[in-house]
mmCIF file of C-alpha atoms in Angstrom:
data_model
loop_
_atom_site.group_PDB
_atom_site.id
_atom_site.type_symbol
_atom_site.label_atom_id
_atom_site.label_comp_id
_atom_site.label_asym_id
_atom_site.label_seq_id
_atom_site.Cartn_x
_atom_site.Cartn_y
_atom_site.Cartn_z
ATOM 1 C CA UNK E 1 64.046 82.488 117.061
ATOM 2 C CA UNK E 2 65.641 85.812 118.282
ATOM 3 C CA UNK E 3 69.005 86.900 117.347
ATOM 4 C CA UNK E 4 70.833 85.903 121.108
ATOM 5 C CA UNK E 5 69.343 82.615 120.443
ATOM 6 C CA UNK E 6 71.054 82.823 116.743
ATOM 7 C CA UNK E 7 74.517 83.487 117.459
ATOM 8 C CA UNK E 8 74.051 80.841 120.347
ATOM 9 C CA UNK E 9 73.586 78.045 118.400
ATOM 10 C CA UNK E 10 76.279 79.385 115.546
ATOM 11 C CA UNK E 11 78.725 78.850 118.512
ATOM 12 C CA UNK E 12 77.596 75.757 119.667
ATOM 13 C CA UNK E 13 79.405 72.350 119.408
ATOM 14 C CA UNK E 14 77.582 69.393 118.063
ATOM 15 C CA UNK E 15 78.486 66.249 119.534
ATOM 16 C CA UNK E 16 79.990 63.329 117.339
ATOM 17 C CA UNK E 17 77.862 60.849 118.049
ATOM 18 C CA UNK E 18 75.113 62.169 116.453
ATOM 19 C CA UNK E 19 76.210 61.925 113.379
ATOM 20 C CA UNK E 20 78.192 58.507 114.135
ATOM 21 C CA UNK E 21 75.990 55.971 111.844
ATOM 22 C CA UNK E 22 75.954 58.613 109.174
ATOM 23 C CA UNK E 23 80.050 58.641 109.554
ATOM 24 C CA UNK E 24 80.163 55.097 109.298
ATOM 25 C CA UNK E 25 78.741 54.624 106.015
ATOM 26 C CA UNK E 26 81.147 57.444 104.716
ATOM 27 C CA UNK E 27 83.018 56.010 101.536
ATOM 28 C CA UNK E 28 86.970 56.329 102.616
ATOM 29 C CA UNK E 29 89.989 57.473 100.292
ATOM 30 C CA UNK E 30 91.836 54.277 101.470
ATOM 31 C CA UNK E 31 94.806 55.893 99.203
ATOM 32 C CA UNK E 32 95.909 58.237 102.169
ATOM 33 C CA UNK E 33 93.993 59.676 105.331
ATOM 34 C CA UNK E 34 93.046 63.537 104.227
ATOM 35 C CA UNK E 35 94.870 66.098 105.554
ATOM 36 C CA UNK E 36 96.269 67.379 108.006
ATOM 37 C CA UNK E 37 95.819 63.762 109.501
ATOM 38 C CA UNK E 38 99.236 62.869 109.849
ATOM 39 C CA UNK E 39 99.669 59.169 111.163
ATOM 40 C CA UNK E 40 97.371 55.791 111.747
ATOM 41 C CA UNK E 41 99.214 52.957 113.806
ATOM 42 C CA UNK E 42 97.235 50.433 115.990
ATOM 43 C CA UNK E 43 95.941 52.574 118.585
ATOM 44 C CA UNK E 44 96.431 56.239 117.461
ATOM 45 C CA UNK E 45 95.319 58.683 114.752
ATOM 46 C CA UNK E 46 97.255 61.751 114.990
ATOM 47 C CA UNK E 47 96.168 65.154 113.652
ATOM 48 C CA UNK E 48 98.376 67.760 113.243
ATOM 49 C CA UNK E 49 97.933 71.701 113.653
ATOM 50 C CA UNK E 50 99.476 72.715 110.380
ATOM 51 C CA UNK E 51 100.477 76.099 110.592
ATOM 52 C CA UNK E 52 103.302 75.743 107.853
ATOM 53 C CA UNK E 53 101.984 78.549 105.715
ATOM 54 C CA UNK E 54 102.370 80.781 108.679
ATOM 55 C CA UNK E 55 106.072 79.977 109.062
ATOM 56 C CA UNK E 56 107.224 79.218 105.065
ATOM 57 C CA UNK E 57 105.188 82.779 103.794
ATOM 58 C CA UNK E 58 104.094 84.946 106.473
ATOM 59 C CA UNK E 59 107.612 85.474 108.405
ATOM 60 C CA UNK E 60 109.441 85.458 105.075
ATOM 61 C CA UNK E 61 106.820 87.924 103.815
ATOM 62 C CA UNK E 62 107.582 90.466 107.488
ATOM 63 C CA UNK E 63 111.230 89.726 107.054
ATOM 64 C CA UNK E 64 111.609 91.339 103.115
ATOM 65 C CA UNK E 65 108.838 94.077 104.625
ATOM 66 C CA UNK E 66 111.547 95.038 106.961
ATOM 67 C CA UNK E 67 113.884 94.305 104.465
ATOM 68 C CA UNK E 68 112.173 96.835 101.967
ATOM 69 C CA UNK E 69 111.635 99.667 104.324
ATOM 70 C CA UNK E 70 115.346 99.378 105.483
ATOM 71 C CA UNK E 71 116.147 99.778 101.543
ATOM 72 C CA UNK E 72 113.977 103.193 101.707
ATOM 73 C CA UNK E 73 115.573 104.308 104.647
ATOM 74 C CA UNK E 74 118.875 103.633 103.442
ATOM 75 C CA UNK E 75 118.218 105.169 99.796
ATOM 76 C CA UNK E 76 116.634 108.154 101.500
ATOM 77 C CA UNK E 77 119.204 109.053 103.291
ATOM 78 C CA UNK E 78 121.756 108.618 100.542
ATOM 79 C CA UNK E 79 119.871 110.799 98.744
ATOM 80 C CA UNK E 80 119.727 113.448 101.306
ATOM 81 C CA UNK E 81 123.290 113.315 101.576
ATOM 82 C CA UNK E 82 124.281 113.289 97.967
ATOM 83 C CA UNK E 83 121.577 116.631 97.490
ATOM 84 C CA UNK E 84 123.311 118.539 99.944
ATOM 85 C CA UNK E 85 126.225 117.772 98.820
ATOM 86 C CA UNK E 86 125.465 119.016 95.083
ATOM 87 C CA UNK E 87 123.699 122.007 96.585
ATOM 88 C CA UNK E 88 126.509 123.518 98.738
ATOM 89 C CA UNK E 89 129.112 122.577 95.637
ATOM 90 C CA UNK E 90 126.614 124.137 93.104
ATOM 91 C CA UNK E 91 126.626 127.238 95.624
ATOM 92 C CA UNK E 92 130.375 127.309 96.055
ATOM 93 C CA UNK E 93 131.310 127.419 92.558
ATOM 94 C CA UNK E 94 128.568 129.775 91.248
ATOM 95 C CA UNK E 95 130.137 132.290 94.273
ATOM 96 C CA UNK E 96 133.840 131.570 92.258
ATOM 97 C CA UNK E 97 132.278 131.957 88.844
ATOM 98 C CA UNK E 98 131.102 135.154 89.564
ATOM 99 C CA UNK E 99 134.118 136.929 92.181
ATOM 100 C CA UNK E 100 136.761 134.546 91.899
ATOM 101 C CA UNK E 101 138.658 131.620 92.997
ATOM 102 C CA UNK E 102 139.863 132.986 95.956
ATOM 103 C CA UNK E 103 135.920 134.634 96.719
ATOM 104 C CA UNK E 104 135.683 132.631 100.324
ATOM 105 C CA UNK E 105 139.485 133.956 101.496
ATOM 106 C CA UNK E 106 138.626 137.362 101.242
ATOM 107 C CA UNK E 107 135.049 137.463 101.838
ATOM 108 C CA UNK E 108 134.080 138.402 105.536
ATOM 109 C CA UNK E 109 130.371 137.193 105.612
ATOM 110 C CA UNK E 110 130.245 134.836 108.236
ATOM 111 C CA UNK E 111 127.361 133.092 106.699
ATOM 112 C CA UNK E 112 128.990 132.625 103.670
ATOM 113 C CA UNK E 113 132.612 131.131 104.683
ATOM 114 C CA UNK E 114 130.361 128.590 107.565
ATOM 115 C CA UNK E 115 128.857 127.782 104.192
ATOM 116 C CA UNK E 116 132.114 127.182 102.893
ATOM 117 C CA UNK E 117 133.319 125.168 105.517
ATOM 118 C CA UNK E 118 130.851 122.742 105.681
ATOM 119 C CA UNK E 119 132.328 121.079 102.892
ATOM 120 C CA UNK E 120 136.178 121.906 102.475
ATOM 121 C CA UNK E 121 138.395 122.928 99.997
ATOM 122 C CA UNK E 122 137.738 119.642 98.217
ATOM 123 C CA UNK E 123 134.244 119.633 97.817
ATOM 124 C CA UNK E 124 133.403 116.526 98.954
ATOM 125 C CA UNK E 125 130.878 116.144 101.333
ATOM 126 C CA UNK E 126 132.148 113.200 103.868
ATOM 127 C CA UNK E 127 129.994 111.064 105.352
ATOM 128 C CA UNK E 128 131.093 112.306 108.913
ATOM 129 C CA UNK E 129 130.702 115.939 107.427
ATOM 130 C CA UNK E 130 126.964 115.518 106.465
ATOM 131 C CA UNK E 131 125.892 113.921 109.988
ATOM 132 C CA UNK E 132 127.270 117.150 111.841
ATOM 133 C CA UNK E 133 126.911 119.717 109.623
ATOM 134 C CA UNK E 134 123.712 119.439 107.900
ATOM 135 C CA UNK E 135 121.385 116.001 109.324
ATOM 136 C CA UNK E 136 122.041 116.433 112.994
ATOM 137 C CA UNK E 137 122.781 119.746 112.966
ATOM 138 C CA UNK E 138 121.193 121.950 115.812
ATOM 139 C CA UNK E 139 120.688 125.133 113.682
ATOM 140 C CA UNK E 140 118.826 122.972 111.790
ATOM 141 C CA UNK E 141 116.724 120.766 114.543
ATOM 142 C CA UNK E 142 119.502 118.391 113.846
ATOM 143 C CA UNK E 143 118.608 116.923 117.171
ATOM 144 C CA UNK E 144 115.001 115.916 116.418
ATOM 145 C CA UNK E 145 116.105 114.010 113.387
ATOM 146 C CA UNK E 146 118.658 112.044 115.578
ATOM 147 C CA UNK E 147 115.736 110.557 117.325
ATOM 148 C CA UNK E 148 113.838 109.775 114.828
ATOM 149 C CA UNK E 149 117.025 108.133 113.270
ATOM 150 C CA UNK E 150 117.702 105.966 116.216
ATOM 151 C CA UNK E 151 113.642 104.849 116.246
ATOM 152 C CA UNK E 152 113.796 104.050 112.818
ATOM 153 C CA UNK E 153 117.046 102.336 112.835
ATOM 154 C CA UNK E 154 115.942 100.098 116.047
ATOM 155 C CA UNK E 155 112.971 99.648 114.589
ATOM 156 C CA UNK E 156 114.290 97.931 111.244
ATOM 157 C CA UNK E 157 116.987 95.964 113.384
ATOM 158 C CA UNK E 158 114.178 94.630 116.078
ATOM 159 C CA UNK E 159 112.076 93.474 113.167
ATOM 160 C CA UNK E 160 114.352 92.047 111.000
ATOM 161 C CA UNK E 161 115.731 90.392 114.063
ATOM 162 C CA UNK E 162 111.941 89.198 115.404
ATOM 163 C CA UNK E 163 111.335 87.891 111.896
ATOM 164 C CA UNK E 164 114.687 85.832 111.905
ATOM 165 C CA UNK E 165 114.206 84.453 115.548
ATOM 166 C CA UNK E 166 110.500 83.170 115.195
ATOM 167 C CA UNK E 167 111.718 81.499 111.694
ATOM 168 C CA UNK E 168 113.987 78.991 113.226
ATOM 169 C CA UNK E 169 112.733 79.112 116.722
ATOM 170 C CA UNK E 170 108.631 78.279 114.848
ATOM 171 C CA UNK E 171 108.005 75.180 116.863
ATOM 172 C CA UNK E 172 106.165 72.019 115.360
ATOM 173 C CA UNK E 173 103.083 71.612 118.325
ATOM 174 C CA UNK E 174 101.621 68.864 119.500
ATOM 175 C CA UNK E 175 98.947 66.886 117.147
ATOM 176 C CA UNK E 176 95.811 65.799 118.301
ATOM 177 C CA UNK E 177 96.117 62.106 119.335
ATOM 178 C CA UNK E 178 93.145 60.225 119.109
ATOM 179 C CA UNK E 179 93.871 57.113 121.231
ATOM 180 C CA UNK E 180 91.607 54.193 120.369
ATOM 181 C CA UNK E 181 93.094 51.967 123.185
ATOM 182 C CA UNK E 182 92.453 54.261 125.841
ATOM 183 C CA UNK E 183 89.149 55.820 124.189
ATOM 184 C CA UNK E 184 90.721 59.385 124.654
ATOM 185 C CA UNK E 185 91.120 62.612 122.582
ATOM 186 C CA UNK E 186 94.385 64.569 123.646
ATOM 187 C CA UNK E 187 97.264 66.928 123.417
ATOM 188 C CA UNK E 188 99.425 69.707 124.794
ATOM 189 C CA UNK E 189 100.656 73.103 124.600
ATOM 190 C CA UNK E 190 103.452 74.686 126.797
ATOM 191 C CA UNK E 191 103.303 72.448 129.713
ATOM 192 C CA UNK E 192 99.884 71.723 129.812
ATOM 193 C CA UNK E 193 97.766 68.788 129.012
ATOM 194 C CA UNK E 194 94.308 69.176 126.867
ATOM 195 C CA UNK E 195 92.030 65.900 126.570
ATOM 196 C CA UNK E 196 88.495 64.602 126.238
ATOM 197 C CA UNK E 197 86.540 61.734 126.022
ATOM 198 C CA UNK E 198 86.112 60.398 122.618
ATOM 199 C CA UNK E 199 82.346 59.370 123.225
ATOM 200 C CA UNK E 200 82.296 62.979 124.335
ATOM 201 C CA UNK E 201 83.860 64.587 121.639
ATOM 202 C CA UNK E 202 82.359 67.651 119.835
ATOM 203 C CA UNK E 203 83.002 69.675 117.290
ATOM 204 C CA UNK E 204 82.263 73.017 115.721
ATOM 205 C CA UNK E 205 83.333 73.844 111.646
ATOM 206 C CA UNK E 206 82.916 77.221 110.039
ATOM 207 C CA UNK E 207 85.055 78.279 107.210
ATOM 208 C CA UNK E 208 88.048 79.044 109.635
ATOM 209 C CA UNK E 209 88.188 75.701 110.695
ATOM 210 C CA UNK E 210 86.923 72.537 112.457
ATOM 211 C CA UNK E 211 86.961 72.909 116.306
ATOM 212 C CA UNK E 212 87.324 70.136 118.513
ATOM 213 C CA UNK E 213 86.799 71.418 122.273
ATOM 214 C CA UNK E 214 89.128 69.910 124.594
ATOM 215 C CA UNK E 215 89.375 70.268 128.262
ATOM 216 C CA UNK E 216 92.631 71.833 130.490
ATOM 217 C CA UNK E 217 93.298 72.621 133.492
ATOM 218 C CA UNK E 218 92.767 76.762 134.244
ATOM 219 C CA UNK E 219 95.541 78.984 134.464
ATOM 220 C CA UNK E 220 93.634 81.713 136.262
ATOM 221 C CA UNK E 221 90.577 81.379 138.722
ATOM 222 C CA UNK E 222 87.026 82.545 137.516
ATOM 223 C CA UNK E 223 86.403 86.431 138.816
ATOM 224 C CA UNK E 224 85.761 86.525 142.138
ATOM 225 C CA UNK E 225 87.092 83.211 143.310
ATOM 226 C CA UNK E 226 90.305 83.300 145.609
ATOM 227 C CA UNK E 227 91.547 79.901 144.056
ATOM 228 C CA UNK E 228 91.105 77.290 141.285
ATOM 229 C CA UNK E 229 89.015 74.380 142.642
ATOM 230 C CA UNK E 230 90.114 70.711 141.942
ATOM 231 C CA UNK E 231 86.305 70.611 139.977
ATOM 232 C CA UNK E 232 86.889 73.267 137.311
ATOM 233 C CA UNK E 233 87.542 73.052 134.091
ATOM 234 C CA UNK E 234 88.610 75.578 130.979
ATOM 235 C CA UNK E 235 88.294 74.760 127.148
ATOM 236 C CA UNK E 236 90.695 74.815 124.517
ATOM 237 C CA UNK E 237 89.434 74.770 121.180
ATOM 238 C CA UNK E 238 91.888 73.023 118.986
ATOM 239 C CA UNK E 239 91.510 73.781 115.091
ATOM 240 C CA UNK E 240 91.459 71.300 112.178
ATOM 241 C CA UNK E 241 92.975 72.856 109.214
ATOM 242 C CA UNK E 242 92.500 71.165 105.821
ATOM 243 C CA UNK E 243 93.947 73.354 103.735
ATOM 244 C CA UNK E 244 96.609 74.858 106.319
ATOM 245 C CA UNK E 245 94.641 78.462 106.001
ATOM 246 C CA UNK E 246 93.846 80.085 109.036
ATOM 247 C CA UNK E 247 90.930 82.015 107.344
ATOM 248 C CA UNK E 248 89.661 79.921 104.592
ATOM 249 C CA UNK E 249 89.349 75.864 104.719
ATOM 250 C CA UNK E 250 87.155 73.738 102.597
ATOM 251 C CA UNK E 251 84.041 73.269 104.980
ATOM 252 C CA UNK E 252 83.135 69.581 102.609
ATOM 253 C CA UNK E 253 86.452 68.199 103.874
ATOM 254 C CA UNK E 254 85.331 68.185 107.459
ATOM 255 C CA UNK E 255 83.347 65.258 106.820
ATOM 256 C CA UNK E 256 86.363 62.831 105.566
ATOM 257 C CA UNK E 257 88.104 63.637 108.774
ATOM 258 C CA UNK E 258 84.873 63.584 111.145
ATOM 259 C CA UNK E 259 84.791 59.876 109.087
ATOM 260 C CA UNK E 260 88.303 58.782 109.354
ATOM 261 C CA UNK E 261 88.198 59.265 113.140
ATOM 262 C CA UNK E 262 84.657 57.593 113.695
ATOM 263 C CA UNK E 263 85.646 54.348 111.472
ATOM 264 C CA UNK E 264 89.242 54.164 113.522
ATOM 265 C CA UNK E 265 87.466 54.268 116.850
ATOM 266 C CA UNK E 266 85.226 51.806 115.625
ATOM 267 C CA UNK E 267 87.109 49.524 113.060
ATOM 268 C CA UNK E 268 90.597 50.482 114.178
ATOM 269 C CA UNK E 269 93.855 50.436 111.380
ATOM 270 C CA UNK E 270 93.010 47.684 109.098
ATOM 271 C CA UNK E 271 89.467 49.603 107.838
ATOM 272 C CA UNK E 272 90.871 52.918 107.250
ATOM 273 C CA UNK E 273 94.401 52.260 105.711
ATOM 274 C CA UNK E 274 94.291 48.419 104.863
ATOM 275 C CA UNK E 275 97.304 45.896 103.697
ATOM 276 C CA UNK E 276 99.593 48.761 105.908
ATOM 277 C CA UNK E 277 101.281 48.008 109.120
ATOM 278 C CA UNK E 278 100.920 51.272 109.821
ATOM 279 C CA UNK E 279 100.923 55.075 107.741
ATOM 280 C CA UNK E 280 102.683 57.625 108.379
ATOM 281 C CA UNK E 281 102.620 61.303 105.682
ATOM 282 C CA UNK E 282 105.817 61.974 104.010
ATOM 283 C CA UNK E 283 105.375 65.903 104.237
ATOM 284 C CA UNK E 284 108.397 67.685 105.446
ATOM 285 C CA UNK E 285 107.898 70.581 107.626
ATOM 286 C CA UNK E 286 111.801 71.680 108.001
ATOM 287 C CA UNK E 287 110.540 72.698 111.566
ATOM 288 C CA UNK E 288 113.867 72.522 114.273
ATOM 289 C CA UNK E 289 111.542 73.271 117.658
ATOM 290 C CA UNK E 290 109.090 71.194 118.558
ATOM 291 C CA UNK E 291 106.346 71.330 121.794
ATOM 292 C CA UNK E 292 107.767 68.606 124.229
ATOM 293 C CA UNK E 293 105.383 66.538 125.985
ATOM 294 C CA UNK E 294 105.192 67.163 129.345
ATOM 295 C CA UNK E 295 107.265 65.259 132.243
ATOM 296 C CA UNK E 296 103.750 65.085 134.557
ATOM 297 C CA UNK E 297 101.196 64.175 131.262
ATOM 298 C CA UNK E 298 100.030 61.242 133.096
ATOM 299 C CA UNK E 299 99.193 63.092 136.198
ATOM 300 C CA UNK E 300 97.976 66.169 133.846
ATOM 301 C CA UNK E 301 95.772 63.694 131.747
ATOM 302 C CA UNK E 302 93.755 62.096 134.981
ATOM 303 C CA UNK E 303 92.811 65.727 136.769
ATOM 304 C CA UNK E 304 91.754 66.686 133.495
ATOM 305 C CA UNK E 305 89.718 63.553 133.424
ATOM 306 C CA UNK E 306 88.109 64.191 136.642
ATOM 307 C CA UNK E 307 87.701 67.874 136.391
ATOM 308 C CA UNK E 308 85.700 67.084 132.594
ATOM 309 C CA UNK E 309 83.531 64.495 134.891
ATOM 310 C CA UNK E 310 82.486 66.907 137.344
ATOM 311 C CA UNK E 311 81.274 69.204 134.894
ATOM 312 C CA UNK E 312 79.938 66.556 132.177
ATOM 313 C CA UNK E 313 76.719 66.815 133.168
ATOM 314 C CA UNK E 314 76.247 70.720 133.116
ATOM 315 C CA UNK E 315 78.158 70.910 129.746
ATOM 316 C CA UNK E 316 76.026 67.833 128.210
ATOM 317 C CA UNK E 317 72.918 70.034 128.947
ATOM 318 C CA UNK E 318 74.351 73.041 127.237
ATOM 319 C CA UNK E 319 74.747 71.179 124.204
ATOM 320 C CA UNK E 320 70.624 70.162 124.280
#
């Protein structure tokens, strides 16, 4: 086999029902459905996209990022401005030591009596005093370090204000309903409807994930086409998370899941969570946004339909 051939067939779904008897002689966990299946009723099984450790570690981990480097900013620059300070003091009174308290009032060096009044009589070097006469001072490219004090500073405030936003405004997406009473696979992001066939259904798993390709309407025509004909059809591949990591999952959990679905389909509620009108997990996800189905699903959900018919037969061959 040559390498093209290789990486083909490492990207290539495998369809579910080749593995179906296998599935249904899986053992269950008729405790609780593994994750991230998240409900069983009569006619659905619900699987959700858990992205939780994104939102409860990696936007509190950017926020106190931000947060740090604005603490290094901040201390720098205190620092700057308390060193100038005790240099130009330090200066003053080693000029009184030696020639007197009243050195700078009779002195005529320019230089020297600027130095002077940098500071004031009280040497005390205001905060107002250090931004014009030594940090944005033009002598001293004072105007080069104002813009890279504005960048910084809109830098800090943009992130720390990114970080903040996406943390309350993280929305809780769509699961992956597998309907038993309609024999479909679906879902949707931002508007749009994904689905398949559930005696179609494929899947993919690698150590990111277990892939589940679902069809969608395009959102851009193919290069060189002026439109988007009624008979195409784009794929979404929507990831199965055990463990919630987006770069390491358990590969040996795929199985349980690939098993729960099959013996739903097949056996419905009763086999997989028995003497339980229904179950439903008790996780919490503290989420406030959620992905609203759409107004036109139903309409969404049959040209999806049709456009995965017109190309079932192409795609089916792929997959030999």
């Amino acid at each position: 086999m040559d390498i093209k051939q290789h990486l083909m067939d490492m990207v290539k779904p495998n369809l579910l029902n080749d593995i179906r008897s296998n599935l249904l002689k899986f053992k269950l966990n008729f405790k609780s459905p593994p994750s991230p299946i998240i409900e069983v009723n009569d006619t659905e099984l619900k699987i959700e996209l858990d992205r939780l450790l994104i939102r409860h570690w990696g936007l509190p981990a950017l926020f106190l990022t931000f947060i740090f480097l604005g603490y290094n900013y901040t201390n720098d620059f205190y620092e700057n401005w308390k060193s100038s300070e005790r240099g130009t003091v330090s200066f003053i009174e080693y000029r009184k030591k030696k020639y007197g308290d009243d050195y700078f009032k009779k002195t005529t060096d320019e230089v020297l009596i600027n130095w002077h009044n940098k500071i004031g009589d009280d040497l005390v070097l205001s905060f107002e005093e250090y931004l014009n006469n030594y940090r944005y001072d033009p002598e001293r490219r004072g105007g080069s370090e104002l813009g890279f004090d504005i960048f910084r500073i809109s830098f800090l405030l943009l992130g720390l204000f990114v970080s903040i936003y996406f943390f309350i405004r993280f929305k809780r997406l769509a699961p992956l309903v597998i309907d038993r009473e309609k024999n479909l696979l679906y879902t949707w992001r931002g508007g749009r409807v994904l689905a398949q066939r559930y005696d179609d259904m494929q899947y993919l798993g690698n150590i990111q994930g277990l892939f589940v390709p679902l069809g969608v309407m395009p959102n851009r025509r193919r290069w060189g086409e002026k439109s988007i004909f009624k008979d195409t059809v784009a794929w979404y591949p929507f990831r199965i998370m055990p463990d919630g990591n987006l770069y390491v999952n358990d590969m040996e959990k795929y199985e349980a899941i690939l098993a729960y679905i099959t013996q739903f389909m097949e056996y419905g509620r009763d086999h997989v969570v028995p003497n339980q009108t229904n179950w439903q997990s008790t996780k919490k996800d503290y989420l406030f946004y959620e992905d609203k189905k759409p107004d036109d699903f139903d309409e969404q959900l049959k040209d999806v339909l049709y456009r995965l018919e017109c190309n079932r037969e192409a795609w089916m061959k792929d997959l030999k």
